[in-house]
Tab-separated table of C-alpha atoms in Angstrom:
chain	number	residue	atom	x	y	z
A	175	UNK	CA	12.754	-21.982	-13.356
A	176	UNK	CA	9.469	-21.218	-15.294
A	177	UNK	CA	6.301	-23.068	-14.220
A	178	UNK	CA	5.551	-25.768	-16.292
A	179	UNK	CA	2.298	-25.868	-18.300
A	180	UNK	CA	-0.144	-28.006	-17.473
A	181	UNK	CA	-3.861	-29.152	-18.597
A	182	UNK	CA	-5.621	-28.707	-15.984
A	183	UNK	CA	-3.931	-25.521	-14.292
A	184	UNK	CA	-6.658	-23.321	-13.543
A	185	UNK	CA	-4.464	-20.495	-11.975
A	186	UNK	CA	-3.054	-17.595	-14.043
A	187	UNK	CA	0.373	-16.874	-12.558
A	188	UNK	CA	0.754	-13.144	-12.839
A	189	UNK	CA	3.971	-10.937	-13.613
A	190	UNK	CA	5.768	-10.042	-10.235
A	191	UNK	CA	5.889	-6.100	-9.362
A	192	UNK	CA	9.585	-7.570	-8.165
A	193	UNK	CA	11.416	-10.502	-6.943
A	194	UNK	CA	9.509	-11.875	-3.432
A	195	UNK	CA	11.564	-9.581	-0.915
A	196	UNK	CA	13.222	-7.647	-3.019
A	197	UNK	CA	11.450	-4.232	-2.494
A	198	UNK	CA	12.834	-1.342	-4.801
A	199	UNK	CA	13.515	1.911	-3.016
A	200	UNK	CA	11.322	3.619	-4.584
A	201	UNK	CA	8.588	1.927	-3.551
A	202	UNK	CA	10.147	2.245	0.378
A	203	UNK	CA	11.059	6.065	-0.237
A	204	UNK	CA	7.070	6.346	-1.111
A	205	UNK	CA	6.383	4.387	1.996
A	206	UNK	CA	8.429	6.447	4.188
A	207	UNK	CA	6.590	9.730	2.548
A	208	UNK	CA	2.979	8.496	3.295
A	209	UNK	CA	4.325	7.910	7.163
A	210	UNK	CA	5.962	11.433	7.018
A	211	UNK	CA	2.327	12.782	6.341
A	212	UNK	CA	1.097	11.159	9.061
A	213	UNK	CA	3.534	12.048	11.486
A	214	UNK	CA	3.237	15.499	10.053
A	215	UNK	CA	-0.979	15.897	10.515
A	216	UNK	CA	-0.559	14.884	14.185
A	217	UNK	CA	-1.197	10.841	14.047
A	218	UNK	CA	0.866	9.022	17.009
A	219	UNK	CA	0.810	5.841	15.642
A	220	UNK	CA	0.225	3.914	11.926
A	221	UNK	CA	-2.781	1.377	12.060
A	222	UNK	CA	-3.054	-1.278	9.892
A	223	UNK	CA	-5.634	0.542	7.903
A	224	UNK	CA	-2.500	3.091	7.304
A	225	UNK	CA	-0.675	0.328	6.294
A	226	UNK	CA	-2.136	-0.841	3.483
A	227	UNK	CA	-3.300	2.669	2.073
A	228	UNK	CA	0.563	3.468	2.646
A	229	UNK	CA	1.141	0.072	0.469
A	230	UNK	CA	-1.413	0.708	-1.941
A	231	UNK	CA	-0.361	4.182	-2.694
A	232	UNK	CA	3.270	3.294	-3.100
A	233	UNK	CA	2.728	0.524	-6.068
A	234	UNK	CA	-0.163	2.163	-7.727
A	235	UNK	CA	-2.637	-0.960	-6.190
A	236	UNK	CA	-6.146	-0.886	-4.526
A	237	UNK	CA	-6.290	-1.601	-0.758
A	238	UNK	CA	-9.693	-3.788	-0.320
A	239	UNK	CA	-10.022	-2.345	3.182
A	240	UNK	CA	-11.896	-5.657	4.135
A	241	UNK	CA	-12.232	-7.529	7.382
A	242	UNK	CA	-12.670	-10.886	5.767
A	243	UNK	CA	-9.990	-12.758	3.609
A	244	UNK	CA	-6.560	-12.394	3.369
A	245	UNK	CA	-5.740	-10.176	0.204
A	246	UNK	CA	-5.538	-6.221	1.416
A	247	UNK	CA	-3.820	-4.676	-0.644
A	248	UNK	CA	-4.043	-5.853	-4.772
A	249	UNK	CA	-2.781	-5.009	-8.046
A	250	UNK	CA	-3.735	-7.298	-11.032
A	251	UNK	CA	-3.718	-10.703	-10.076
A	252	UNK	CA	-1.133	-10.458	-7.252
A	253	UNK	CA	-1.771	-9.784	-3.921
A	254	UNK	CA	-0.110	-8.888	-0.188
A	255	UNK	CA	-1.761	-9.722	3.401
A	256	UNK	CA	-0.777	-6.702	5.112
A	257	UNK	CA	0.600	-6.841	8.765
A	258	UNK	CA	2.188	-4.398	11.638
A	259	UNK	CA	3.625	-5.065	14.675
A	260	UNK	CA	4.662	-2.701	17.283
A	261	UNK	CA	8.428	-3.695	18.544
A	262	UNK	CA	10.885	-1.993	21.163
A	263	UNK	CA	13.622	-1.719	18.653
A	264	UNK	CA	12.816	-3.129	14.894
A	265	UNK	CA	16.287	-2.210	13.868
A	266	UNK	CA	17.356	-5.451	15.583
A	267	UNK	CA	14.141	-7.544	16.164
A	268	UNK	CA	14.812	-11.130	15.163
A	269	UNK	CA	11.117	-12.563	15.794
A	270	UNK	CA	7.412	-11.458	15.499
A	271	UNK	CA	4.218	-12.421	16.302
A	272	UNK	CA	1.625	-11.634	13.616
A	273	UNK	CA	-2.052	-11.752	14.318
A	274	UNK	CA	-3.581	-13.634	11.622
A	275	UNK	CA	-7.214	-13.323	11.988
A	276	UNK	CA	-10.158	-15.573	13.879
A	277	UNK	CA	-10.407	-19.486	13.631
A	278	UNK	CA	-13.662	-20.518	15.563
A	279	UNK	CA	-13.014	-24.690	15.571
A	280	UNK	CA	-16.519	-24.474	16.832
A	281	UNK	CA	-18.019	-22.586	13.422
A	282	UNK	CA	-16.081	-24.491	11.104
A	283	UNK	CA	-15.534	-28.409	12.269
A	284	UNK	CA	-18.285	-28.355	15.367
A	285	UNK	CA	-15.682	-28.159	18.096
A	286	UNK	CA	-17.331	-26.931	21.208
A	287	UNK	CA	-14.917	-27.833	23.915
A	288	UNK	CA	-11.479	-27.407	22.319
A	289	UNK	CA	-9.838	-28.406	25.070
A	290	UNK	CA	-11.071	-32.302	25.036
A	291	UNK	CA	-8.424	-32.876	22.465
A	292	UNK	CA	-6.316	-30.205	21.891
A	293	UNK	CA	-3.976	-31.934	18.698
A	294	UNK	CA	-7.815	-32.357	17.038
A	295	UNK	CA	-8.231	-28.193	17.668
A	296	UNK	CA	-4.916	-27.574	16.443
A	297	UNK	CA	-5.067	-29.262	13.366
A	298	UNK	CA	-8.431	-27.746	12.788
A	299	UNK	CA	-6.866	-23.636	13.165
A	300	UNK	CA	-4.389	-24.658	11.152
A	301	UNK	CA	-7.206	-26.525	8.328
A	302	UNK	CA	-9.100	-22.987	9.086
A	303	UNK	CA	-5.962	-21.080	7.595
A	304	UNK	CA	-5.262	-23.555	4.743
A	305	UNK	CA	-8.277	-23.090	3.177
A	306	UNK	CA	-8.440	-19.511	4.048
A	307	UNK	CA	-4.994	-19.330	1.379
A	308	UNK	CA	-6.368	-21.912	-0.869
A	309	UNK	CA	-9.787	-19.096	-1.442
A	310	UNK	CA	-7.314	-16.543	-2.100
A	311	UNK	CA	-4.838	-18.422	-4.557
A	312	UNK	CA	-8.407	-19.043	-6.210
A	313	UNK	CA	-8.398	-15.559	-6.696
A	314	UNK	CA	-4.478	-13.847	-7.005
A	315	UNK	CA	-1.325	-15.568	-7.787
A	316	UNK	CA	1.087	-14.884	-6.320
A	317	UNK	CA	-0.406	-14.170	-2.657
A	318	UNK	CA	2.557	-12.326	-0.402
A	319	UNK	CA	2.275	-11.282	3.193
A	320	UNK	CA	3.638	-7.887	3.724
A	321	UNK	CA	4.871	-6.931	7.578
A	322	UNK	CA	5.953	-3.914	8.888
A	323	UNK	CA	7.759	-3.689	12.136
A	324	UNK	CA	7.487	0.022	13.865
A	325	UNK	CA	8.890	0.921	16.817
A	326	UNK	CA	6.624	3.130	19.347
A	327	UNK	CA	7.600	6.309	18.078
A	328	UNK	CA	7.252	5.705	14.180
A	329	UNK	CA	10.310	6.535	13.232
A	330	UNK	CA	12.455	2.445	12.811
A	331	UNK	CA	10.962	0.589	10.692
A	332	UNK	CA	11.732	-3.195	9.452
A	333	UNK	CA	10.062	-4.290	6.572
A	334	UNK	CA	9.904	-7.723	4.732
A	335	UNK	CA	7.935	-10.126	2.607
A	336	UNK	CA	6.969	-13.529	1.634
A	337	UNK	CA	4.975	-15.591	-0.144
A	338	UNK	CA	1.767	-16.892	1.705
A	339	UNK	CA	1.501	-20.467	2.536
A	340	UNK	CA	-0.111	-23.465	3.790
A	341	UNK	CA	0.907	-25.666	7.102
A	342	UNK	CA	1.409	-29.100	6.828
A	343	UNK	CA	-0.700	-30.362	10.022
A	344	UNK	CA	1.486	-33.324	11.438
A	345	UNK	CA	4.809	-30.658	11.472
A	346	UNK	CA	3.575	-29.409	14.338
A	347	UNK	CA	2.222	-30.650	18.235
A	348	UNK	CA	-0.198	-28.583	20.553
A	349	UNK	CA	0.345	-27.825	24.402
A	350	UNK	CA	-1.823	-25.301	26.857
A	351	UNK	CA	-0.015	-22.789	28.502
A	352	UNK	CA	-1.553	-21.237	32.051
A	353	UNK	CA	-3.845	-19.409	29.970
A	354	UNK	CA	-5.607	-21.993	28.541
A	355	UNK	CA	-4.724	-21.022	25.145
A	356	UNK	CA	-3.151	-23.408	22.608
A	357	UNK	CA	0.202	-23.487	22.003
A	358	UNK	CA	1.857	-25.078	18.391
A	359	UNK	CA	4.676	-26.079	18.469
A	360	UNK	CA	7.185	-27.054	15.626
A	361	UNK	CA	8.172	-30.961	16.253
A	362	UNK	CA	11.401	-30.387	14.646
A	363	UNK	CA	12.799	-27.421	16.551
A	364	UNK	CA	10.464	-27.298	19.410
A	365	UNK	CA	10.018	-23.723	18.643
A	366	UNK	CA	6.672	-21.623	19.422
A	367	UNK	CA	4.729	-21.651	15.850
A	368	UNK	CA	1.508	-20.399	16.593
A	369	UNK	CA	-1.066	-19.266	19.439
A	370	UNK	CA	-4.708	-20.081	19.357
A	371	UNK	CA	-6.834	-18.047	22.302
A	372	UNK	CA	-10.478	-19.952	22.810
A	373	UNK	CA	-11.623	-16.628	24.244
A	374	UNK	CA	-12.048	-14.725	20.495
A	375	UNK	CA	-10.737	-17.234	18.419
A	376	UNK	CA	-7.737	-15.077	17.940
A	377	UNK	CA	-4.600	-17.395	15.773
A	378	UNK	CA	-1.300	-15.584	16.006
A	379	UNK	CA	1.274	-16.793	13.875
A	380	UNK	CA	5.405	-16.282	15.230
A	381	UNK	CA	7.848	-16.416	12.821
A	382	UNK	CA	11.465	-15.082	12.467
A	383	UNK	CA	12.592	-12.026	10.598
A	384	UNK	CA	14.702	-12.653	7.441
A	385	UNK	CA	17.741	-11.663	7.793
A	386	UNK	CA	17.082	-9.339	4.007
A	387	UNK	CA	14.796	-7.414	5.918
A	388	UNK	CA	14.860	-4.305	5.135
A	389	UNK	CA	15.220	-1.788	8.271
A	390	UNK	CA	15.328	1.898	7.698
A	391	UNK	CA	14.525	5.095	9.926
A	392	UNK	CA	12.347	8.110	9.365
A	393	UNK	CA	13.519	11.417	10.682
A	394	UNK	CA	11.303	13.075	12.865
A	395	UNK	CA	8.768	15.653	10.388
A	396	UNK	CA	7.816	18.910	12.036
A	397	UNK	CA	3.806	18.800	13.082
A	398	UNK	CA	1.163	21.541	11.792
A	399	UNK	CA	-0.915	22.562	14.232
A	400	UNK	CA	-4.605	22.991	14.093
A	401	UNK	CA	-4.779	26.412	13.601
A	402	UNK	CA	-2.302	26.446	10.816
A	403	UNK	CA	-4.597	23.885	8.942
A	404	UNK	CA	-7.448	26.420	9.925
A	405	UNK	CA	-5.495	29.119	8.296
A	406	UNK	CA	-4.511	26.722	5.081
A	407	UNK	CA	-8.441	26.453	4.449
A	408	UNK	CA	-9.335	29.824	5.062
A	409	UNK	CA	-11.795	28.695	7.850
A	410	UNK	CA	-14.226	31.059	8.951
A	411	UNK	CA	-17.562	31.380	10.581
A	412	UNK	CA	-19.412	31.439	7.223
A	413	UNK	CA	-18.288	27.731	7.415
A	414	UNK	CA	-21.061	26.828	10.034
A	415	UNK	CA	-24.836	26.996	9.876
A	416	UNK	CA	-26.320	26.781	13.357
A	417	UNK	CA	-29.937	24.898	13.288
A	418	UNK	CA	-32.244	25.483	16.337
């Protein structure tokens, strides 16, 4: 259905690259390429920095590379919040846990002891992220979070998408585990939602894997060696001026 028009919509919904979580192969072929590379220069593991350059590359955006906000990787007006996970086996992973950046209760809403009321807290991580989506819908439409599941040797990969939102509050209640971190909890399925640590601030969102998801392997690339990139350069002493 198109979106309606309205008088007082301020946002310019943008064109879609493609349907939310329908990722052409091209654009995963080019994915799989920029982790070949890696693999190939010697790198044991894909950051999230790799991640988004890996994105960026493959759909002809710009990756921000920025610690604050949510939009990594843009192009246009649409944007992607880029996450990896590590996982034992992503080829049949059903659930992840995707850190989702610092909520200090404290900074924001003056909560110095979140553990005097702990539903208060909660609702305030979950206010933190709200409005940390409603500064970058100010900015993009349509927001997407991209996440990448990779198993420890780089070479299974799950991969899906979906459109950023906000949580209603009241869905959700708030226990503390041994830990003393808070634990959300979704009141109609009693499921784990969200962990909040107090030490760092850290929110961690849980969610499950689509069942679209898009799972593919990478076969292993040979690795050049530093000598043969020596070589490749033509490195020699007239590289190096000693200054005593």
């Amino acid at each position: 259905m198109e979106h309606p028009r309205l008088r007082d919509r301020n946002k310019l919904i943008t064109q879609e690259l493609y349907p939310i979580n329908e990722i052409p192969e091209d654009i995963i072929f080019k994915i799989a390429g920029y982790f070949a590379y890696l693999l190939y220069v010697g790198r044991k593991d894909i950051t999230g920095n790799d991640w988004g350059d890996a994105f960026a590359q493959a759909i002809n955006g710009t990756h921000l590379d920025s610690p604050v906000g949510i939009a990594d990787v843009v192009i246009g007006k649409m944007a992607w919040s880029m996450k990896t996970v590590k996982n034992s086996d992503p080829l049949s992973a059903t659930r992840v846990r995707l850190i989702s950046g610092r909520c200090s209760p404290d900074y924001s809403y003056g909560i110095t002891d979140p553990h005097i009321d702990i539903e208060k807290t909660g609702r305030a991580v979950l206010g933190i992220w709200n409005e940390r989506v409603n500064l970058a819908l100010d900015n993009y439409n349509p927001v997407r979070t991209m996440i990448l599941v990779r198993s420890e040797d780089c070479l299974s990969f799950c991969l899906y998408e979906q459109e950023i939102h906000r949580f209603a509050t009241n869905d959700y209640e708030w226990i503390v585990n041994k830990n003393g971190n808070l634990i959300g909890l979704n009141k109609s399925t009693g499921r784990q939602s969200f962990t909040w640590q107090p030490h760092g601030s850290q929110f961690t969102i849980h969610e499950e894997i689509p069942q679209n998801a898009v799972r593919f392997k990478l076969r292993q690339p040979p690795m050049i060696s530093k000598d043969d990139i020596l070589k490749s350069i033509h490195f020699d002493t007239s590289w190096v001026t000693i200054i005593r």
